């Protein structure tokens, strides 16, 4: 058995055998203790019972069990305090008498008194035991044990009603001097005879020094001046003693002597810093401190710190710095420039190939915080942060399995351009970017610009005929603009590849377009502008990056083209009105199909009826069919290709230009479709 745990016991209720010992202890005519002060203790009884049982079960008889634990240690382990001056030996006995092998309490008591040591303990014939007025008795019976019956009597002094504290310096605090005033409290009227104090540190341990007790009863507050503190850890140890020199209580306080120097922190502008830093206060040299600057309201933003080491990022509101002598910091705040610049900014990257192009979209708050996403090559990266007082942000973006890329951009805080301009840096390859602020529906537009953006636009992606291995047909797209000025783009390139994109209408009427192809190895990217001319409502250009794909039937070789974009607003026709007005008799037009492995251009005359059906005129080309979608402006159809069999064509119409464009795919090339008056 190791440590003794107290058993559940109701103080004053003993077994008959235990009560017999209690009666003898209290009534023996030789008892020298003051019987009026003697009382049973639950903890001492629990320990006595546990020790009696331990002797029976482990078949030993003695004050020290097989684990080397004696009575003093067992009592203290159960939570009952014994005088400190008794020492802390595990085998020491100042409290216990034991008896074994006697069938009755009377016989056991007689045997106990026959032992001079036990008699001295039980009857307190030695003055050492006379203040041990608390007692506990334990009995255990086990026929399988060597002695069958085991009796244990434990006595102890009452729990001392004394207190002792060191209130200053508080343990764990830091000091900055070799001489310190130490103070605290002492309690226990009539028990405390004197106080001794000493200092322990790297220089050694001082001798004990007597501390004057409080006047009068000797209880209350005390203080003394203690010298000899050194840099590093210092422990103050205080002890109280009885009038005859018995140790009562001990208290300690461990403090650290550090070198303290003044730190001055000031504020320039309408803001504040972390509580406890403003002004001049002593701080520990060589220790790291963290301080944050914060504006008082939304009219102000943090600008920068002055007084930091050159290596610090002075534009960060939160700073961790190492305290040095003479350090003086100032947090600067400036008027908030972002109040009228908040919103969504979007634009494309001007990369030279698909892997370095992409798109930036960020939302900026009225306090200059931003969040959004950067599309770059094959990657899509969430970004967030806070722009500095000049509108700049610098980020390092981590990529799985690849090196980091740098993103830097600046918002024009003058509000003149409503633009974000920046760069992406990958291994020294610098790609420029430009993003413009989304127009709010309530913002007035200058004369000559589209007043109402919302609606649907049909757009031609004009072929780049200077590139021989690129399609010579026209791609097309439908651009839809919501009242919020958010934009969706869906279309088809002239090689039959579908594209889609999300965008905005900017404050400058631009619509950036970025559509990723082949997981980022290809792309369509550029900027278009909403205009209001006699021939167009939207114009611009996009670049088309097509990677090498040798398994493709059409255009397996890589190419890069510059494709003009032109289109107009599409208005769904009312019932009985054709979706396009060619301004010809019977609304006549002709469909022209060329290139795409066709040697001679195919021409088909037609009429667009008011119910938006197409009537083919004679002669009718073999297999020719044409269908229109009046809701969207899309047209589609098929014809018999001279060498490739039945081929499909598709495209869109421009109501403003009174024309339609599209493409078809022949044997291994794309062809052009043109619908004109």
PDB file of C-alpha atoms in Angstrom, residues 197-208 226-237:
ATOM      1  CA  UNK A 197      12.768  35.761   6.550  1.00  0.00           C
ATOM      2  CA  UNK A 198      15.539  35.080   4.039  1.00  0.00           C
ATOM      3  CA  UNK A 199      16.377  35.582   0.328  1.00  0.00           C
ATOM      4  CA  UNK A 200      17.386  32.813  -2.078  1.00  0.00           C
ATOM      5  CA  UNK A 201      18.900  33.527  -5.517  1.00  0.00           C
ATOM      6  CA  UNK A 202      21.855  32.810  -7.794  1.00  0.00           C
ATOM      7  CA  UNK A 203      24.199  34.523  -5.323  1.00  0.00           C
ATOM      8  CA  UNK A 204      23.249  32.047  -2.606  1.00  0.00           C
ATOM      9  CA  UNK A 205      20.978  31.979   0.415  1.00  0.00           C
ATOM     10  CA  UNK A 206      21.077  34.698   3.038  1.00  0.00           C
ATOM     11  CA  UNK A 207      20.810  33.969   6.742  1.00  0.00           C
ATOM     12  CA  UNK A 208      17.484  34.125   8.531  1.00  0.00           C
ATOM     13  CA  UNK A 226      15.165  43.058   2.110  1.00  0.00           C
ATOM     14  CA  UNK A 227      18.379  43.608   0.158  1.00  0.00           C
ATOM     15  CA  UNK A 228      20.482  41.349  -2.007  1.00  0.00           C
ATOM     16  CA  UNK A 229      18.167  40.838  -4.996  1.00  0.00           C
ATOM     17  CA  UNK A 230      20.105  40.001  -8.183  1.00  0.00           C
ATOM     18  CA  UNK A 231      19.122  39.837 -11.890  1.00  0.00           C
ATOM     19  CA  UNK A 232      17.146  36.666 -12.542  1.00  0.00           C
ATOM     20  CA  UNK A 233      15.065  34.558 -10.167  1.00  0.00           C
ATOM     21  CA  UNK A 234      14.741  35.559  -6.499  1.00  0.00           C
ATOM     22  CA  UNK A 235      12.738  33.705  -3.838  1.00  0.00           C
ATOM     23  CA  UNK A 236      11.665  35.300  -0.553  1.00  0.00           C
ATOM     24  CA  UNK A 237      11.010  32.670   2.158  1.00  0.00           C
TER      25      UNK A 237
END
